[in-house]
Short mmCIF file of C-alpha atoms and ligand atoms in Angstrom, two decimals:
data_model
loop_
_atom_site.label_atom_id
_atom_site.label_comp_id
_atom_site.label_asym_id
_atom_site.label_seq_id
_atom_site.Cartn_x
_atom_site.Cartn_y
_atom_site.Cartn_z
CA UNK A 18 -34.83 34.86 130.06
CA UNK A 19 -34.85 35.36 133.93
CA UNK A 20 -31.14 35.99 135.57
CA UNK A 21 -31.23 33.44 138.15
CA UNK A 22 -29.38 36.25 140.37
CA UNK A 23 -32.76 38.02 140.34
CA UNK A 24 -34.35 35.54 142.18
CA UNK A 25 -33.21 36.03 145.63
CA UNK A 26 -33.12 38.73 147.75
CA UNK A 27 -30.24 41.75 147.69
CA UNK A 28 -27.79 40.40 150.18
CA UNK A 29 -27.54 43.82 152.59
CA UNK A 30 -24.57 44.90 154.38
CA UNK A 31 -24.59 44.29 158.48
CA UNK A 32 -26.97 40.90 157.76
CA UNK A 33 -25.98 37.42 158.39
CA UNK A 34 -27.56 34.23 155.58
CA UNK A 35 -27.75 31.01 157.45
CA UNK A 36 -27.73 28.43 154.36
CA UNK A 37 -27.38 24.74 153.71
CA UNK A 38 -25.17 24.10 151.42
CA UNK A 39 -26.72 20.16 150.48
CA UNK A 40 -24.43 17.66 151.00
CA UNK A 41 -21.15 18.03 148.27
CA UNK A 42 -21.83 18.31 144.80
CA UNK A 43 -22.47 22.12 143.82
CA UNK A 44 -25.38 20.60 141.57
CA UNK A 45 -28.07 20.22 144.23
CA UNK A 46 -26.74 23.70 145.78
CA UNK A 47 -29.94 26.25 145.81
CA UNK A 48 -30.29 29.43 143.55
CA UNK A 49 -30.51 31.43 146.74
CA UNK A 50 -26.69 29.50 147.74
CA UNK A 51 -25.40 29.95 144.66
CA UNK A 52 -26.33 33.61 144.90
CA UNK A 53 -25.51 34.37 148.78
CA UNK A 54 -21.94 32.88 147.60
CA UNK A 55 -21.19 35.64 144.86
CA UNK A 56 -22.03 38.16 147.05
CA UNK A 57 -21.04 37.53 150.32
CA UNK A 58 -18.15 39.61 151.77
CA UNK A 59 -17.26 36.72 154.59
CA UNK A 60 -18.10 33.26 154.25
CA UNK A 61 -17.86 31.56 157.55
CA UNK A 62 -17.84 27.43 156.65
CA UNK A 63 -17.86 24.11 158.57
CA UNK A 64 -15.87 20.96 157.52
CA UNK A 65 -18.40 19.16 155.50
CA UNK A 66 -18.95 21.91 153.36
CA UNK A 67 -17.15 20.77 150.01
CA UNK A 68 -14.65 22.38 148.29
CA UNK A 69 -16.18 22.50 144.99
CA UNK A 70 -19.10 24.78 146.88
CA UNK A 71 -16.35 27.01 148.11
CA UNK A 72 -15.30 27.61 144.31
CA UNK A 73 -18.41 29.46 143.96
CA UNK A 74 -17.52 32.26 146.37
CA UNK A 75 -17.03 36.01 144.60
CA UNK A 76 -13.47 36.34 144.06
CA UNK A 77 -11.87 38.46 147.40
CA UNK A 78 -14.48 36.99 149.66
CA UNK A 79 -12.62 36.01 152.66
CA UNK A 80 -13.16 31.90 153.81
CA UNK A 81 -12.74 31.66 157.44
CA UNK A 82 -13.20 27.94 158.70
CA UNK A 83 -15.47 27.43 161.61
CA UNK A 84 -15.73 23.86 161.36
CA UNK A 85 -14.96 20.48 163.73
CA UNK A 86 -12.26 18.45 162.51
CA UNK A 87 -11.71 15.34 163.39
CA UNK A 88 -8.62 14.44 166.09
CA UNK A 89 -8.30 18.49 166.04
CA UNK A 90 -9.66 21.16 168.08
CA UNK A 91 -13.18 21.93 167.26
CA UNK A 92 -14.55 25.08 167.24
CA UNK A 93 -16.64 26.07 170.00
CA UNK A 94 -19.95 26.95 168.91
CA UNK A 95 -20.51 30.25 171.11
CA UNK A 96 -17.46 31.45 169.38
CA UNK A 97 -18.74 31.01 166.62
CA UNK A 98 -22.14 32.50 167.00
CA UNK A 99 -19.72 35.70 168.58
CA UNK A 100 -17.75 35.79 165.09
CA UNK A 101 -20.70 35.94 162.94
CA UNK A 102 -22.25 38.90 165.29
CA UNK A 103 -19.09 40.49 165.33
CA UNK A 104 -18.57 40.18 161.29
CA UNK A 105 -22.33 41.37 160.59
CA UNK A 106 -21.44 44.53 163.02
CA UNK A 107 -18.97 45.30 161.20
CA UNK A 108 -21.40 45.81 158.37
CA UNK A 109 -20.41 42.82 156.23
CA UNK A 110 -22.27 40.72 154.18
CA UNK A 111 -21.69 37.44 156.10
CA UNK A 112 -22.51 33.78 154.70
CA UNK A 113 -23.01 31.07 157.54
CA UNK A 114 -22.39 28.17 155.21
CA UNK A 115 -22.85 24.61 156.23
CA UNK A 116 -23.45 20.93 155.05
CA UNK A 117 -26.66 20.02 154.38
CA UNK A 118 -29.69 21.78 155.68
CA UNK A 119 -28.73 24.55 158.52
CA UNK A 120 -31.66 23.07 160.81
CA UNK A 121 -30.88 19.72 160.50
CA UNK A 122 -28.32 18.30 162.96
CA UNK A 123 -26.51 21.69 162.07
CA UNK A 124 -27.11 23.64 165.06
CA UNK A 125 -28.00 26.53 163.38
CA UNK A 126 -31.17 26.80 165.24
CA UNK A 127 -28.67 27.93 168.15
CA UNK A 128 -27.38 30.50 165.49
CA UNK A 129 -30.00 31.86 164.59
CA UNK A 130 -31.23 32.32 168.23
CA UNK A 131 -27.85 33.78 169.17
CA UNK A 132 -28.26 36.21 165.74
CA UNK A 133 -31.71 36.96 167.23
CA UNK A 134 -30.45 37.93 171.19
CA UNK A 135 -27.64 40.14 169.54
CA UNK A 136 -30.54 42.10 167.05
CA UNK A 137 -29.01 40.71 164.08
CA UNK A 138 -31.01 40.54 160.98
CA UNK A 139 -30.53 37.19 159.32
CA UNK A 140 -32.43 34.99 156.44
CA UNK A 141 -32.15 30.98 156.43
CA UNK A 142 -31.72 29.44 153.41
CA UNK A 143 -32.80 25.26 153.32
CA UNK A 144 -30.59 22.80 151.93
CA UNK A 145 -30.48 19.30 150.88
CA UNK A 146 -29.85 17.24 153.66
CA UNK A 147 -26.85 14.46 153.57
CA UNK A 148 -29.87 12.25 154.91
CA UNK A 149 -32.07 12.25 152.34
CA UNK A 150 -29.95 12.79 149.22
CA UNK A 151 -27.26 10.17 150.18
CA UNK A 152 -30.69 7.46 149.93
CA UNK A 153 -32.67 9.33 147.08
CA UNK A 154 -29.34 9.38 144.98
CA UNK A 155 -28.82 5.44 145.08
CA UNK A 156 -32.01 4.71 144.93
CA UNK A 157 -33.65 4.50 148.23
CA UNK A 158 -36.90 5.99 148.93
CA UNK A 159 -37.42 8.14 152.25
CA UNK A 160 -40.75 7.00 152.04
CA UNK A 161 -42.91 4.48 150.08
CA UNK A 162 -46.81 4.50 149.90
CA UNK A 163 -47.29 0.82 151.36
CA UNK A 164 -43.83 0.87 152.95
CA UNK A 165 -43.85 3.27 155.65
CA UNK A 166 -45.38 6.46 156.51
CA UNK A 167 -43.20 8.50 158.52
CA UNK A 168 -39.25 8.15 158.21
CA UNK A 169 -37.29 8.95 161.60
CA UNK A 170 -34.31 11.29 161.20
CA UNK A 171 -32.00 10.99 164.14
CA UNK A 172 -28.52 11.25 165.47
CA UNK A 173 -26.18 9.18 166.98
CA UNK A 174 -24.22 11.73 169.14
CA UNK A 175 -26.78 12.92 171.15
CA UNK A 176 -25.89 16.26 173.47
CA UNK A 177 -23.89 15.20 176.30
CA UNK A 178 -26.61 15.62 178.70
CA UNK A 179 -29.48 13.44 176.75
CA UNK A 180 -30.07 10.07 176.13
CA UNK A 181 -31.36 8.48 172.60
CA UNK A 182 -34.15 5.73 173.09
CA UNK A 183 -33.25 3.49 170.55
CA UNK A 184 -35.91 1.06 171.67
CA UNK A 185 -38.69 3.27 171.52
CA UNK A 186 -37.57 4.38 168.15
CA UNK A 187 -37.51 0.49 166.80
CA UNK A 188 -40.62 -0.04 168.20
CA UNK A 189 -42.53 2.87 165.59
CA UNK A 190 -41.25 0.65 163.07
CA UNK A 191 -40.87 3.70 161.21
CA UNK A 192 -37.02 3.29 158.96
CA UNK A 193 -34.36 5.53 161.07
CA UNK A 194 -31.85 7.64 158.96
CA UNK A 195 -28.70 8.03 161.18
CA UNK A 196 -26.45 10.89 161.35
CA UNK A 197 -23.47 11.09 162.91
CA UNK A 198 -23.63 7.23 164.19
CA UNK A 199 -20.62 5.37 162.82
CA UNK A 200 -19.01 5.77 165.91
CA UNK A 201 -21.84 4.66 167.97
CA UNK A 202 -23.17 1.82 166.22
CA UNK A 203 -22.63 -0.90 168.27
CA UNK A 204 -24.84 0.76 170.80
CA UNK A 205 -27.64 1.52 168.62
CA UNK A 206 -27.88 -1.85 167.00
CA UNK A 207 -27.96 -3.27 170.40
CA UNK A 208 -30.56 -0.61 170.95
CA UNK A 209 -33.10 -1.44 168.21
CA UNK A 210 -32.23 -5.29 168.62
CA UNK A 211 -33.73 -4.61 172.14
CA UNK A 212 -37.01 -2.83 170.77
CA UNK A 213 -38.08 -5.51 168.42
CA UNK A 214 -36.38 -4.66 164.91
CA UNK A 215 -35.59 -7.92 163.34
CA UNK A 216 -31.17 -8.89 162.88
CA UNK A 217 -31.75 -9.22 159.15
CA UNK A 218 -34.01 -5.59 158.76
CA UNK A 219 -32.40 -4.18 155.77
CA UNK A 220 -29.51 -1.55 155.82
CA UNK A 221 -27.22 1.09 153.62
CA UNK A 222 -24.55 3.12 154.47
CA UNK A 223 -22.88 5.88 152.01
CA UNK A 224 -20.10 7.33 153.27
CA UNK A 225 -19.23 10.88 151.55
CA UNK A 226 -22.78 10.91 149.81
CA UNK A 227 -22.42 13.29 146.09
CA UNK A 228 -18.64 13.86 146.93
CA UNK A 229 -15.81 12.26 144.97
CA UNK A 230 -14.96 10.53 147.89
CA UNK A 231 -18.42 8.38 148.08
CA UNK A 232 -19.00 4.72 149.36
CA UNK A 233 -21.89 2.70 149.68
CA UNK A 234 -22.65 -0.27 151.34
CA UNK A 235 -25.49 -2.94 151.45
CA UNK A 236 -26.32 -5.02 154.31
CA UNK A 237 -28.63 -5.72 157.41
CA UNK A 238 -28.79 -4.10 160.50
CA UNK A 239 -27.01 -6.83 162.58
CA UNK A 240 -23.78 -6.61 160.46
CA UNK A 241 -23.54 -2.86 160.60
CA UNK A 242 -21.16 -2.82 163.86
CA UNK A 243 -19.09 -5.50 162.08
CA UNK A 244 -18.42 -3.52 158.38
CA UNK A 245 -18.00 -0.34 160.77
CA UNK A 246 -15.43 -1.37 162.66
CA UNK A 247 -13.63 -3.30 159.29
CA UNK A 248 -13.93 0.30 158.08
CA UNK A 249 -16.62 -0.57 155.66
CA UNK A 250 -18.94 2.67 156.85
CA UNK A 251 -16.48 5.33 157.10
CA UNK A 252 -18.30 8.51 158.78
CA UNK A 253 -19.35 11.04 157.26
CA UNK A 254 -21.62 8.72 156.46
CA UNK A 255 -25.31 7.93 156.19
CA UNK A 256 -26.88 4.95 157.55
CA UNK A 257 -30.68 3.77 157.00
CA UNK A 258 -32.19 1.14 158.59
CA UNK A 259 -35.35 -0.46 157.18
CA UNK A 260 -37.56 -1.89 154.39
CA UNK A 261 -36.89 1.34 152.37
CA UNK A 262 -33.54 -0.06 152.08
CA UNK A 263 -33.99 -2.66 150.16
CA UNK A 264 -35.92 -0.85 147.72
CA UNK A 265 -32.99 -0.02 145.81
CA UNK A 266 -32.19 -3.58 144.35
CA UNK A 267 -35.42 -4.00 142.49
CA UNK A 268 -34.44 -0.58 140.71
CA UNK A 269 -30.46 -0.72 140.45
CA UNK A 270 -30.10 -1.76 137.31
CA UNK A 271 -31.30 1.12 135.31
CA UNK A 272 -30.10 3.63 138.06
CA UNK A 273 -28.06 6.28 136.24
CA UNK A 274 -24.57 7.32 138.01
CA UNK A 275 -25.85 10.59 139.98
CA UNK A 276 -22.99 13.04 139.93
CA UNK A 277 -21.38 16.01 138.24
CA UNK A 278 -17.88 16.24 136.42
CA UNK A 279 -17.04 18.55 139.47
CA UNK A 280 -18.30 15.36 142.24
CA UNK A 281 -15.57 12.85 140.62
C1 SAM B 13 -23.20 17.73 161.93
S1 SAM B 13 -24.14 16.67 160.92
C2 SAM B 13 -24.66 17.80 159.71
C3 SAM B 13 -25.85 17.33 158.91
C4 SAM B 13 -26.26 18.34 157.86
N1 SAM B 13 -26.79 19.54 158.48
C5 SAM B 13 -27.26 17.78 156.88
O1 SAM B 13 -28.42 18.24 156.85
O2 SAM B 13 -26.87 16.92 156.08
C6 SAM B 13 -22.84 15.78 160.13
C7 SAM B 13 -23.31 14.41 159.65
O3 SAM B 13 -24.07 14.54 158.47
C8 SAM B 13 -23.84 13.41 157.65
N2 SAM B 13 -23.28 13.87 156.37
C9 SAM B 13 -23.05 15.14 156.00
N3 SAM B 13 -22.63 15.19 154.72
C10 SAM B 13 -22.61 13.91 154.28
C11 SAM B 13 -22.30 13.29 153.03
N4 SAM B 13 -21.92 14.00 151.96
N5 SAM B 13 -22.41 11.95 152.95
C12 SAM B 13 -22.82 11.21 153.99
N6 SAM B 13 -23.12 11.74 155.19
C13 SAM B 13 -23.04 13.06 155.32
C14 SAM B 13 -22.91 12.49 158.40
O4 SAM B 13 -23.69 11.61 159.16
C15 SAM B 13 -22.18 13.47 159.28
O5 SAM B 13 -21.62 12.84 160.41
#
């Protein structure tokens, strides 16, 4: 039988591994992860990266926590990017850990350009991303063949300096996938109201998606600012806006419990 540890790449000294660590349960980690967390000297990790991942890491790792926490100071990324340059100089083996994919709504397209500038070999490993396991999980489909054809992935805390057109997104008709967006939804509703998407579009929010800590709830797009601010949709959450939403009650009933002893 194959070792699953021969599978990825030696983790060398001096290098930095940007990976995603999917979005809680260690079950939907990768092999290359699972691997780059038994080996890795320093494993630098941001908030949503759960706990149960961290239990993975070889024993005398060190953990430090780069992460944003909520109502404390956050992190500033260019510190960050100067830690894990400074770490892989030092000739460590150095694991950028975060939730989800690195590349989506993880910034770590800014690490890996700041790895680049500073002439430090790095290797990105994918993960699952919160977005599309927290629907796939409970039954919602990204995409379905007479449903859609192209799913929009967005964020509802844009960069300070941008703007998110939420009426030119409504008007692809394409479902939207929100990130980030509890906060904001009373904006973006009023957004894709504006561009055409119907009050009673369908809608699903889970909140802490594979974690032990997970919520979901059903409803239509009009009502999301209302169950957000009851503190129905608790961020982190997921929120997906569509006909791919209502997909899941047709197939509910026969749905098996996704999760892991570890998740509960
Ligand atoms: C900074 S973004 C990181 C996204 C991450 N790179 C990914 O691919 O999933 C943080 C947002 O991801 C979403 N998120 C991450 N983990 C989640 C989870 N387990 N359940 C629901 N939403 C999650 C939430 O919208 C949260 O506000």
């Amino acid at each position: 039988m194959t070792s699953l540890s021969r599978l990825s790449p030696p983790f060398a000294p001096g290098t930095v591994w940007l990976v995603g660590a999917g979005p809680g349960d260690p079950g939907l980690l990768t092999i290359h992860a699972m691997n780059a967390l038994a080996a890795a000297d320093v494993i630098v990790y941001d908030a949503l990266v759960d706990p149960a991942v961290l239990s993975f890491a070889r024993e005398g790792a060190v953990l430090e926590f780069a992460g944003k926490r909520g109502g404390k100071p956050s992190a500033v990324q260019r510190d960050i990017c100067e830690r894990l340059i400074e770490l892989a100089c030092d000739g460590k083996r150095v694991l950028r850990l975060k939730g989800g994919d690195p590349f989506i709504f993880g910034r770590g397209g800014e690490e890996a350009l700041a790895l680049s500038d500073a002439g430090v070999a790095f290797r990105i490993i994918p993960g699952v991303s919160s977005g599309l396991a927290a629907l796939a999980i409970h039954g919602v489909p990204a995409t379905m063949r007479r449903t859609n054809h192209a799913v929009i992935l967005a964020t509802g805390h844009a960069a300070p300096d941008a703007q998110i057109e939420w009426t030119s997104l409504a008007r692809t008709g394409a479902p939207i996938v929100l990130y980030m967006a509890v906060s904001s939804l009373p904006s973006i509703v009023e957004g894709l109201l504006a561009g055409g998407l119907a009050g009673d579009t369908p809608a699903i929010a889970v909140h802490g998606a594979t974690t032990g800590k997970e919520s979901i709830v059903e409803g239509t797009l009009e009502v999301l600012p209302r169950l957000a601010e009851e503190g129905l949709i608790r961020s982190p959450a997921i929120v997906a806006i569509g006909a791919i939403a209502a997909f899941r009650s047709a197939i509910v009933n026969h749905l098996l419990e996704f999760g892991s002893e570890a998740a509960q």
